[in-house]
mmCIF file of C-alpha atoms and ligand atoms in Angstrom:
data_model
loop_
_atom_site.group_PDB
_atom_site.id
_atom_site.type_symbol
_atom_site.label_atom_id
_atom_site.label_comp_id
_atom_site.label_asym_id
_atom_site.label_seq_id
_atom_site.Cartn_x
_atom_site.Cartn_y
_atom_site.Cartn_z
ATOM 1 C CA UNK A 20 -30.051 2.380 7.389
ATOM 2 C CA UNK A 21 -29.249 6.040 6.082
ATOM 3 C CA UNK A 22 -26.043 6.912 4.280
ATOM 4 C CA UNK A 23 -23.647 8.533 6.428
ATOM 5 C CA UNK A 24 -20.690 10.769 5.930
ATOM 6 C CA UNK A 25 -18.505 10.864 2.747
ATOM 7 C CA UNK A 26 -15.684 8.764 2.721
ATOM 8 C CA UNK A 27 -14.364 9.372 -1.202
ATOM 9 C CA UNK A 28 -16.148 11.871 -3.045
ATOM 10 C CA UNK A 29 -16.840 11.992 -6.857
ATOM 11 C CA UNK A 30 -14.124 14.568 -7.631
ATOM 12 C CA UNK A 31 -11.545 12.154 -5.445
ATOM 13 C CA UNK A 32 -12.888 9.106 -7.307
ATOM 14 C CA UNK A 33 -12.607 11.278 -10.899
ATOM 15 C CA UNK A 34 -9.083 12.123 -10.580
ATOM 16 C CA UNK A 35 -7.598 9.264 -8.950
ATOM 17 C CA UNK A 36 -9.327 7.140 -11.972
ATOM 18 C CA UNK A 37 -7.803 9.698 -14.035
ATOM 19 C CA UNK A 38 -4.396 8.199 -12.225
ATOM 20 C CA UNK A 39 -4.858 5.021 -12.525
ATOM 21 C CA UNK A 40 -5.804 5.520 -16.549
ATOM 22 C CA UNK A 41 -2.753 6.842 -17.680
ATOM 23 C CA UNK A 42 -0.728 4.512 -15.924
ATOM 24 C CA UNK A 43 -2.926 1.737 -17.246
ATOM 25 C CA UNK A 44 -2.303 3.458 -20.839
ATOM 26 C CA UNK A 45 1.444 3.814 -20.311
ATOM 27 C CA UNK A 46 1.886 0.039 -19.652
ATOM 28 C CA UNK A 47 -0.391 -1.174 -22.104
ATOM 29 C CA UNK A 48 0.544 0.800 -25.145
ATOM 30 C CA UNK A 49 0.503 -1.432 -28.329
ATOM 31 C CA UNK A 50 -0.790 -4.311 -26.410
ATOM 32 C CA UNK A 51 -4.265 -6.006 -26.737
ATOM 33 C CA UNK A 52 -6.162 -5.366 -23.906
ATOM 34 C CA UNK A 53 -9.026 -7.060 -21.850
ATOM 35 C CA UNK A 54 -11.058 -5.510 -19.462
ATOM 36 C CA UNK A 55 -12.794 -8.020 -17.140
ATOM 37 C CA UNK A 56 -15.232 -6.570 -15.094
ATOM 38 C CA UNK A 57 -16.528 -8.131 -11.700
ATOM 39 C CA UNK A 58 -20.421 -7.922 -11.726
ATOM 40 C CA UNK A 59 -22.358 -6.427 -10.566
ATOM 41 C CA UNK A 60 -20.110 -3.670 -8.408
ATOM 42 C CA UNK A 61 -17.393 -3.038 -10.675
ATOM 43 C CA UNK A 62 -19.730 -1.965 -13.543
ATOM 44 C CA UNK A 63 -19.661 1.850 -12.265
ATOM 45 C CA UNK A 64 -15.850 1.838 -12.179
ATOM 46 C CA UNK A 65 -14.921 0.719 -15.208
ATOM 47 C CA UNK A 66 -17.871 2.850 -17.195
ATOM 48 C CA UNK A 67 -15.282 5.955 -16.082
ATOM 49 C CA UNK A 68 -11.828 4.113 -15.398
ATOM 50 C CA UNK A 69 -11.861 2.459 -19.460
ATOM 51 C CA UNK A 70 -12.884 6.576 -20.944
ATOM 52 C CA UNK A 71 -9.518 7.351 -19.102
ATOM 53 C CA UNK A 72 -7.339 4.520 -21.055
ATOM 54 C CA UNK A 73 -6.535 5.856 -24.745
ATOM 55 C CA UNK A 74 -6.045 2.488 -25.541
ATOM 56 C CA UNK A 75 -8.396 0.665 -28.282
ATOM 57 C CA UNK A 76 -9.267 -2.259 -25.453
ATOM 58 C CA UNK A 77 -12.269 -4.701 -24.630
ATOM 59 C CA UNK A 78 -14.904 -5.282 -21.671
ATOM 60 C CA UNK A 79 -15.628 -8.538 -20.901
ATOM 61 C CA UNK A 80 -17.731 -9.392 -17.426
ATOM 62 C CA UNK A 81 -18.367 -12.384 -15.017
ATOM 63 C CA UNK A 82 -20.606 -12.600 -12.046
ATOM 64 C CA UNK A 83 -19.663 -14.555 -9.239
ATOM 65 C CA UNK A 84 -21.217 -15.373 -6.342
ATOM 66 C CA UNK A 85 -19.881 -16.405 -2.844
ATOM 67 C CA UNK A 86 -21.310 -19.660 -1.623
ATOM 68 C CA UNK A 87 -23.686 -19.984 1.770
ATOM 69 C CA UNK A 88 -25.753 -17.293 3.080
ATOM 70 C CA UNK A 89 -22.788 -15.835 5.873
ATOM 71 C CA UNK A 90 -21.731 -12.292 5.544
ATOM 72 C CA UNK A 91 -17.879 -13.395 5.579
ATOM 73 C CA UNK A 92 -16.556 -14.435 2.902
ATOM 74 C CA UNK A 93 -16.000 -18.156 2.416
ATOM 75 C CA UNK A 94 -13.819 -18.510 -0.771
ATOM 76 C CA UNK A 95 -16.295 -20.519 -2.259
ATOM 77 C CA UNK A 96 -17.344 -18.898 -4.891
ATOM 78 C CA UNK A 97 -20.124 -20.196 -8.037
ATOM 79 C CA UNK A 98 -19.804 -18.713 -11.703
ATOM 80 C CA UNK A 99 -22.887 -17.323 -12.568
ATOM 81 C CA UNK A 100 -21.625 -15.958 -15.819
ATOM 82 C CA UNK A 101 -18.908 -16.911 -17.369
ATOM 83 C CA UNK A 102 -16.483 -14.690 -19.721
ATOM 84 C CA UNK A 103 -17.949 -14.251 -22.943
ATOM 85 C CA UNK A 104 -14.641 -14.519 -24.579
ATOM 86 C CA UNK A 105 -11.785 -16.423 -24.634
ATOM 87 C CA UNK A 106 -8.513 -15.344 -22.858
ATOM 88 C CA UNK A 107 -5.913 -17.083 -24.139
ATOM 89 C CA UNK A 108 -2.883 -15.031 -25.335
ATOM 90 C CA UNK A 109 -4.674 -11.733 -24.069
ATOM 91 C CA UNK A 110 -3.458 -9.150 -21.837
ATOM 92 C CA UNK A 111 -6.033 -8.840 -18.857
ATOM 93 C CA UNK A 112 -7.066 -6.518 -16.177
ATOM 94 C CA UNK A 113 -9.680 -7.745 -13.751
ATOM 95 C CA UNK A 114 -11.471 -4.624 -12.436
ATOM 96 C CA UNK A 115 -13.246 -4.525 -8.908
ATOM 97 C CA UNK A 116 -14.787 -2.396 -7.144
ATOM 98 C CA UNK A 117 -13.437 -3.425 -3.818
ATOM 99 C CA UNK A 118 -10.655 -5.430 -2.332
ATOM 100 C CA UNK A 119 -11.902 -6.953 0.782
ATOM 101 C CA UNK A 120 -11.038 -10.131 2.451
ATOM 102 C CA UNK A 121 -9.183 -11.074 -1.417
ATOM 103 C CA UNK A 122 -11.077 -14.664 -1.406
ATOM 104 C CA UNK A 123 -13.399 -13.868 -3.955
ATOM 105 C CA UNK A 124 -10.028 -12.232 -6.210
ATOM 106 C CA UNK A 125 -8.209 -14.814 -5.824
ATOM 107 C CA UNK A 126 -10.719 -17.518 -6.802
ATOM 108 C CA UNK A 127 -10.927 -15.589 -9.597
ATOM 109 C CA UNK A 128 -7.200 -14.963 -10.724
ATOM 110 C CA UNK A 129 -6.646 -18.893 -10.321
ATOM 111 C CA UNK A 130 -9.326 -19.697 -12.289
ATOM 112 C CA UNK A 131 -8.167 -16.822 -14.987
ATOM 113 C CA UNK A 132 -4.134 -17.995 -14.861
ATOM 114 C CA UNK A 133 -5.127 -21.548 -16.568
ATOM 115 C CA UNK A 134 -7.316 -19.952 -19.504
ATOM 116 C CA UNK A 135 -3.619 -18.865 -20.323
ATOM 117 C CA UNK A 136 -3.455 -15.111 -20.380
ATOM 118 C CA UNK A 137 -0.479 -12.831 -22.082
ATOM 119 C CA UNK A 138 -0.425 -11.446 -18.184
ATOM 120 C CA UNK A 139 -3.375 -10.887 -15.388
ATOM 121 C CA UNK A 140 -3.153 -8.077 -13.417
ATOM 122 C CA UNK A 141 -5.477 -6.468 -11.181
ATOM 123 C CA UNK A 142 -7.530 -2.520 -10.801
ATOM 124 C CA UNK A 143 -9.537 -2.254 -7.828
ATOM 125 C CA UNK A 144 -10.596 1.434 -6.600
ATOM 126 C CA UNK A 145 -10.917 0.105 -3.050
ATOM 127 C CA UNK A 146 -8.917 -1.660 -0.732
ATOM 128 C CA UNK A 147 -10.318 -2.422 2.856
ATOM 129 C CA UNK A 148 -7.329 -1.995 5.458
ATOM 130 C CA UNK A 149 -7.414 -3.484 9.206
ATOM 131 C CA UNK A 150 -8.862 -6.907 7.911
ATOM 132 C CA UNK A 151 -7.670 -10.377 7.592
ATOM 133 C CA UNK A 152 -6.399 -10.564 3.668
ATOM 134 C CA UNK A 153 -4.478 -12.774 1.303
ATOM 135 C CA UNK A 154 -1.135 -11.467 -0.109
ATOM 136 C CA UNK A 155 -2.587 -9.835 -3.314
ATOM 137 C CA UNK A 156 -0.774 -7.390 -5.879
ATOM 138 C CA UNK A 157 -2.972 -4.970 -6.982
ATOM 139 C CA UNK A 158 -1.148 -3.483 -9.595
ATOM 140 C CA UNK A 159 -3.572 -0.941 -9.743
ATOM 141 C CA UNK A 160 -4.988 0.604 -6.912
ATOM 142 C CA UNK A 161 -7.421 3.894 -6.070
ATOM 143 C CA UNK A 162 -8.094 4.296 -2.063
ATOM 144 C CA UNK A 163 -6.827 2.486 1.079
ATOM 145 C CA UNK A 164 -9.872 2.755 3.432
ATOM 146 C CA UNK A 165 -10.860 1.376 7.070
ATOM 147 C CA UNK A 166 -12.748 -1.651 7.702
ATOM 148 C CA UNK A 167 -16.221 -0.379 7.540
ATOM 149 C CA UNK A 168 -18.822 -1.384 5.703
ATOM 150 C CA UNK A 169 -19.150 1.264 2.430
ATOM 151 C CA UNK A 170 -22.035 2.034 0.023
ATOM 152 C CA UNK A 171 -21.837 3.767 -3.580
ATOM 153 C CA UNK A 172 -19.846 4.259 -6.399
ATOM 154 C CA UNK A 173 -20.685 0.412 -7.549
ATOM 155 C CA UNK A 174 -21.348 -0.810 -3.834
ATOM 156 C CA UNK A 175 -24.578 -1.922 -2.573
ATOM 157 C CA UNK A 176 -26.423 -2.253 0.481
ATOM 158 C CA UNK A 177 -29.072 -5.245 0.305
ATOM 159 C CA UNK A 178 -28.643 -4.693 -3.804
ATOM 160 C CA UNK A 179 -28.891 -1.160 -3.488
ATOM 161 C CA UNK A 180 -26.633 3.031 -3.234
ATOM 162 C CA UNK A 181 -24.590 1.656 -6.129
ATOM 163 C CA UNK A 182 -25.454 4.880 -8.215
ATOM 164 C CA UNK A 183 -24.445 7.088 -5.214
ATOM 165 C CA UNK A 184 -21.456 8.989 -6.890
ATOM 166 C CA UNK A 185 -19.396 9.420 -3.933
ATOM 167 C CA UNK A 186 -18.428 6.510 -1.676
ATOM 168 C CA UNK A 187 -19.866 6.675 1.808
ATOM 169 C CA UNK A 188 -20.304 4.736 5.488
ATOM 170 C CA UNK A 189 -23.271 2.986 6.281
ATOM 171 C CA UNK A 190 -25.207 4.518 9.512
ATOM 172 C CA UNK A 191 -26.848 1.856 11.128
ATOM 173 C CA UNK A 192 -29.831 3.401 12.463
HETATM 174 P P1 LIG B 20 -13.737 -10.379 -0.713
HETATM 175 O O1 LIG B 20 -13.827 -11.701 -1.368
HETATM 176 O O2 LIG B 20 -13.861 -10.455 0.788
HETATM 177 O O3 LIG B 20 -12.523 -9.546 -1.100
HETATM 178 O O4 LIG B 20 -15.053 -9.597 -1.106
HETATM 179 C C1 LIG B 20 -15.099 -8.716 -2.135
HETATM 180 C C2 LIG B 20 -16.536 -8.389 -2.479
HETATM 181 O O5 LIG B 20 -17.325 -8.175 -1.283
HETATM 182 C C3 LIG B 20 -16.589 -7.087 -3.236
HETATM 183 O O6 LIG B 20 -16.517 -7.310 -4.612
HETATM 184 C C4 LIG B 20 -17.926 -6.504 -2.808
HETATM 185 O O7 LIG B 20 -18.945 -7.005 -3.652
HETATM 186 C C5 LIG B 20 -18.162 -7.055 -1.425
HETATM 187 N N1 LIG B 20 -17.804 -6.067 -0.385
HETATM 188 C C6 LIG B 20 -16.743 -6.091 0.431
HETATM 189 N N2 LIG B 20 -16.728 -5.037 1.254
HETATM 190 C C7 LIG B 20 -17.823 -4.298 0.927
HETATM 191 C C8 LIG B 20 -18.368 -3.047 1.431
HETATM 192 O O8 LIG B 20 -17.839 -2.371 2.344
HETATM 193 N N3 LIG B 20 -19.508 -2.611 0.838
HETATM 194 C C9 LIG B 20 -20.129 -3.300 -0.152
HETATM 195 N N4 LIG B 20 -19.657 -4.462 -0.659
HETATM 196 C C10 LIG B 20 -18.517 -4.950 -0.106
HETATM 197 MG MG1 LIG B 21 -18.489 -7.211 -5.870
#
Protein backbone atom coordinates (compact mmCIF):
# COMPACT_ATOMS: atom_id res chain seq x y z
CA UNK A 1 0.00 0.00 0.00
CA UNK A 2 1.40 3.71 -0.16
CA UNK A 3 -0.29 6.61 1.57
CA UNK A 4 -2.25 8.62 -0.70
CA UNK A 5 -3.55 12.12 -0.73
CA UNK A 6 -4.30 14.23 2.42
CA UNK A 7 -7.58 14.07 3.66
CA UNK A 8 -7.14 16.32 7.16
CA UNK A 9 -3.94 17.86 7.60
CA UNK A 10 -2.08 18.61 10.91
CA UNK A 11 -2.93 22.34 10.96
CA UNK A 12 -6.87 21.20 10.29
CA UNK A 13 -6.52 18.55 13.01
CA UNK A 14 -4.62 21.40 15.45
CA UNK A 15 -7.28 23.88 15.30
CA UNK A 16 -10.33 21.95 15.16
CA UNK A 17 -8.87 20.14 18.51
CA UNK A 18 -8.32 23.56 19.58
CA UNK A 19 -12.41 23.70 19.00
CA UNK A 20 -13.36 20.99 20.47
CA UNK A 21 -11.05 21.97 23.79
CA UNK A 22 -12.63 24.97 24.71
CA UNK A 23 -15.93 23.72 24.32
CA UNK A 24 -14.93 20.67 26.32
CA UNK A 25 -13.51 23.35 28.98
CA UNK A 26 -16.64 25.51 28.88
CA UNK A 27 -18.92 22.55 29.84
CA UNK A 28 -16.78 21.01 32.23
CA UNK A 29 -15.69 23.91 34.34
CA UNK A 30 -15.63 22.97 38.11
CA UNK A 31 -16.47 19.45 37.33
CA UNK A 32 -14.23 16.32 37.83
CA UNK A 33 -13.28 15.05 34.74
CA UNK A 34 -12.32 11.61 33.16
CA UNK A 35 -10.70 11.11 30.10
CA UNK A 36 -11.13 7.55 28.75
CA UNK A 37 -9.11 6.85 25.99
CA UNK A 38 -9.83 3.99 23.35
CA UNK A 39 -6.48 2.08 22.76
CA UNK A 40 -4.57 1.92 20.85
CA UNK A 41 -5.90 4.75 18.10
CA UNK A 42 -7.15 7.32 20.28
CA UNK A 43 -3.79 7.70 22.13
CA UNK A 44 -2.55 10.44 19.47
CA UNK A 45 -5.75 12.46 19.91
CA UNK A 46 -6.05 12.88 23.23
CA UNK A 47 -2.00 13.53 23.79
CA UNK A 48 -3.11 17.11 21.90
CA UNK A 49 -7.04 17.30 22.48
CA UNK A 50 -6.45 17.05 26.82
CA UNK A 51 -3.26 20.20 26.39
CA UNK A 52 -6.31 22.13 24.87
CA UNK A 53 -8.77 21.56 28.07
CA UNK A 54 -7.65 24.05 30.99
CA UNK A 55 -9.31 21.84 33.12
CA UNK A 56 -7.29 19.86 36.01
CA UNK A 57 -8.79 16.29 34.49
CA UNK A 58 -7.66 12.50 34.30
CA UNK A 59 -6.68 9.83 31.49
CA UNK A 60 -7.79 6.63 31.98
CA UNK A 61 -7.55 3.88 28.88
CA UNK A 62 -9.14 0.50 27.80
CA UNK A 63 -8.33 -1.68 24.88
CA UNK A 64 -10.90 -3.49 23.24
CA UNK A 65 -10.91 -5.76 20.72
CA UNK A 66 -13.62 -6.81 18.14
CA UNK A 67 -14.29 -10.51 18.13
CA UNK A 68 -13.55 -12.96 14.86
CA UNK A 69 -11.04 -12.27 12.32
CA UNK A 70 -13.75 -10.26 9.61
CA UNK A 71 -12.93 -6.77 8.64
CA UNK A 72 -16.65 -5.60 9.58
CA UNK A 73 -17.35 -5.00 12.60
CA UNK A 74 -19.33 -7.55 14.60
CA UNK A 75 -20.28 -5.80 17.93
CA UNK A 76 -18.64 -8.33 19.74
CA UNK A 77 -16.19 -6.89 21.34
CA UNK A 78 -13.45 -8.57 24.33
CA UNK A 79 -11.86 -6.23 27.11
CA UNK A 80 -8.39 -6.54 26.92
CA UNK A 81 -7.78 -3.89 29.50
CA UNK A 82 -9.97 -2.78 31.66
CA UNK A 83 -10.23 0.93 33.24
CA UNK A 84 -7.77 1.36 35.79
CA UNK A 85 -10.12 3.36 37.83
CA UNK A 86 -13.34 3.39 39.03
CA UNK A 87 -16.15 5.53 37.44
CA UNK A 88 -18.68 5.88 39.65
CA UNK A 89 -19.90 9.47 40.33
CA UNK A 90 -17.33 10.80 37.63
CA UNK A 91 -17.90 12.92 34.74
CA UNK A 92 -16.58 10.98 31.56
CA UNK A 93 -15.54 11.56 28.07
CA UNK A 94 -14.70 8.53 26.00
CA UNK A 95 -12.22 9.71 23.32
CA UNK A 96 -11.84 7.88 19.83
CA UNK A 97 -10.17 8.28 17.17
CA UNK A 98 -12.83 7.29 14.75
CA UNK A 99 -16.53 6.78 14.58
CA UNK A 100 -17.18 4.05 12.19
CA UNK A 101 -19.87 1.53 12.06
CA UNK A 102 -20.59 2.81 16.19
CA UNK A 103 -20.63 -1.08 17.35
CA UNK A 104 -17.52 -1.00 19.03
CA UNK A 105 -18.86 2.72 20.89
CA UNK A 106 -21.66 1.53 21.81
CA UNK A 107 -20.47 -1.72 23.43
CA UNK A 108 -18.53 0.47 25.17
CA UNK A 109 -20.99 3.27 26.46
CA UNK A 110 -23.35 0.31 27.73
CA UNK A 111 -20.84 -1.24 29.47
CA UNK A 112 -19.64 2.41 30.93
CA UNK A 113 -23.57 3.60 31.84
CA UNK A 114 -23.79 0.69 34.66
CA UNK A 115 -20.30 1.58 36.39
CA UNK A 116 -22.63 4.66 37.21
CA UNK A 117 -21.05 7.76 35.79
CA UNK A 118 -21.96 11.64 36.83
CA UNK A 119 -22.64 11.73 32.75
CA UNK A 120 -20.83 9.84 29.59
CA UNK A 121 -20.39 11.67 26.72
CA UNK A 122 -18.45 11.11 23.73
CA UNK A 123 -15.09 13.06 21.54
CA UNK A 124 -14.26 11.40 18.46
CA UNK A 125 -12.11 13.45 15.73
CA UNK A 126 -13.59 11.26 13.00
CA UNK A 127 -16.79 10.30 11.87
CA UNK A 128 -17.13 7.97 8.72
CA UNK A 129 -20.27 9.21 6.60
CA UNK A 130 -22.07 6.97 3.78
CA UNK A 131 -21.99 3.80 6.12
CA UNK A 132 -24.44 1.75 7.95
CA UNK A 133 -24.32 3.34 11.76
CA UNK A 134 -26.15 3.24 15.05
CA UNK A 135 -27.89 6.46 16.27
CA UNK A 136 -24.91 7.85 18.33
CA UNK A 137 -24.49 11.47 19.93
CA UNK A 138 -21.22 12.52 19.67
CA UNK A 139 -21.22 15.39 21.70
CA UNK A 140 -18.01 16.17 20.49
CA UNK A 141 -17.05 15.88 17.11
CA UNK A 142 -13.82 16.98 14.71
CA UNK A 143 -14.37 15.86 10.82
CA UNK A 144 -17.25 14.24 8.86
CA UNK A 145 -15.36 12.19 6.20
CA UNK A 146 -16.33 9.58 3.32
CA UNK A 147 -16.32 5.97 3.69
CA UNK A 148 -12.81 5.17 2.85
CA UNK A 149 -10.50 3.47 4.56
CA UNK A 150 -7.98 6.29 6.44
CA UNK A 151 -4.45 6.01 7.92
CA UNK A 152 -2.67 8.47 10.53
CA UNK A 153 -3.20 10.69 13.16
CA UNK A 154 -3.86 7.48 15.62
CA UNK A 155 -5.06 5.14 12.64
CA UNK A 156 -3.28 2.18 11.50
CA UNK A 157 -2.88 0.10 8.61
CA UNK A 158 -1.96 -3.66 9.59
CA UNK A 159 -0.74 -1.89 13.16
CA UNK A 160 0.95 0.72 11.44
CA UNK A 161 0.88 5.22 9.85
CA UNK A 162 -0.51 5.99 13.30
CA UNK A 163 2.33 8.67 13.79
CA UNK A 164 1.52 10.17 10.33
CA UNK A 165 0.42 13.74 11.51
CA UNK A 166 -2.05 14.40 8.93
CA UNK A 167 -4.89 11.98 8.18
CA UNK A 168 -4.75 10.40 4.75
CA UNK A 169 -6.44 7.63 2.12
CA UNK A 170 -5.02 4.42 1.69
CA UNK A 171 -3.76 3.74 -2.11
CA UNK A 172 -4.11 0.29 -2.75
CA UNK A 173 -1.36 -0.43 -4.98
P1 LIG B 1 -16.71 0.73 14.66
O1 LIG B 1 -17.02 -0.20 15.76
O2 LIG B 1 -17.13 0.20 13.31
O3 LIG B 1 -17.22 2.15 14.84
O4 LIG B 1 -15.14 0.76 14.52
C1 LIG B 1 -14.37 1.71 15.10
C2 LIG B 1 -12.91 1.30 15.08
O5 LIG B 1 -12.55 0.72 13.81
C3 LIG B 1 -12.04 2.51 15.25
O6 LIG B 1 -11.76 2.74 16.59
C4 LIG B 1 -10.80 2.15 14.44
O7 LIG B 1 -9.91 1.43 15.27
C5 LIG B 1 -11.30 1.21 13.38
N1 LIG B 1 -11.49 1.91 12.09
C6 LIG B 1 -12.65 2.24 11.50
N2 LIG B 1 -12.45 2.87 10.34
C7 LIG B 1 -11.10 2.96 10.19
C8 LIG B 1 -10.25 3.53 9.16
O8 LIG B 1 -10.68 4.11 8.14
N3 LIG B 1 -8.91 3.43 9.37
C9 LIG B 1 -8.38 2.81 10.46
N4 LIG B 1 -9.14 2.27 11.45
C10 LIG B 1 -10.48 2.34 11.29
MG1 LIG C 1 -9.66 2.10 17.43
Amino acid sequence: MKIGRTLVSAEEIDAKLKEMGAAITRDYEGKDLLLVGILKGAVVVMADLARHIALPLEFDFMAVSSYGASTKSSGVVRILKDLDEEIDGRHVIIVEDIVDTGLTLQYLIKNLQVRNPASLKLAALLIKDGVERLPLEVAYEGFHIGPEFVIGYGLDFDGKYRNLPHVAVVDEV
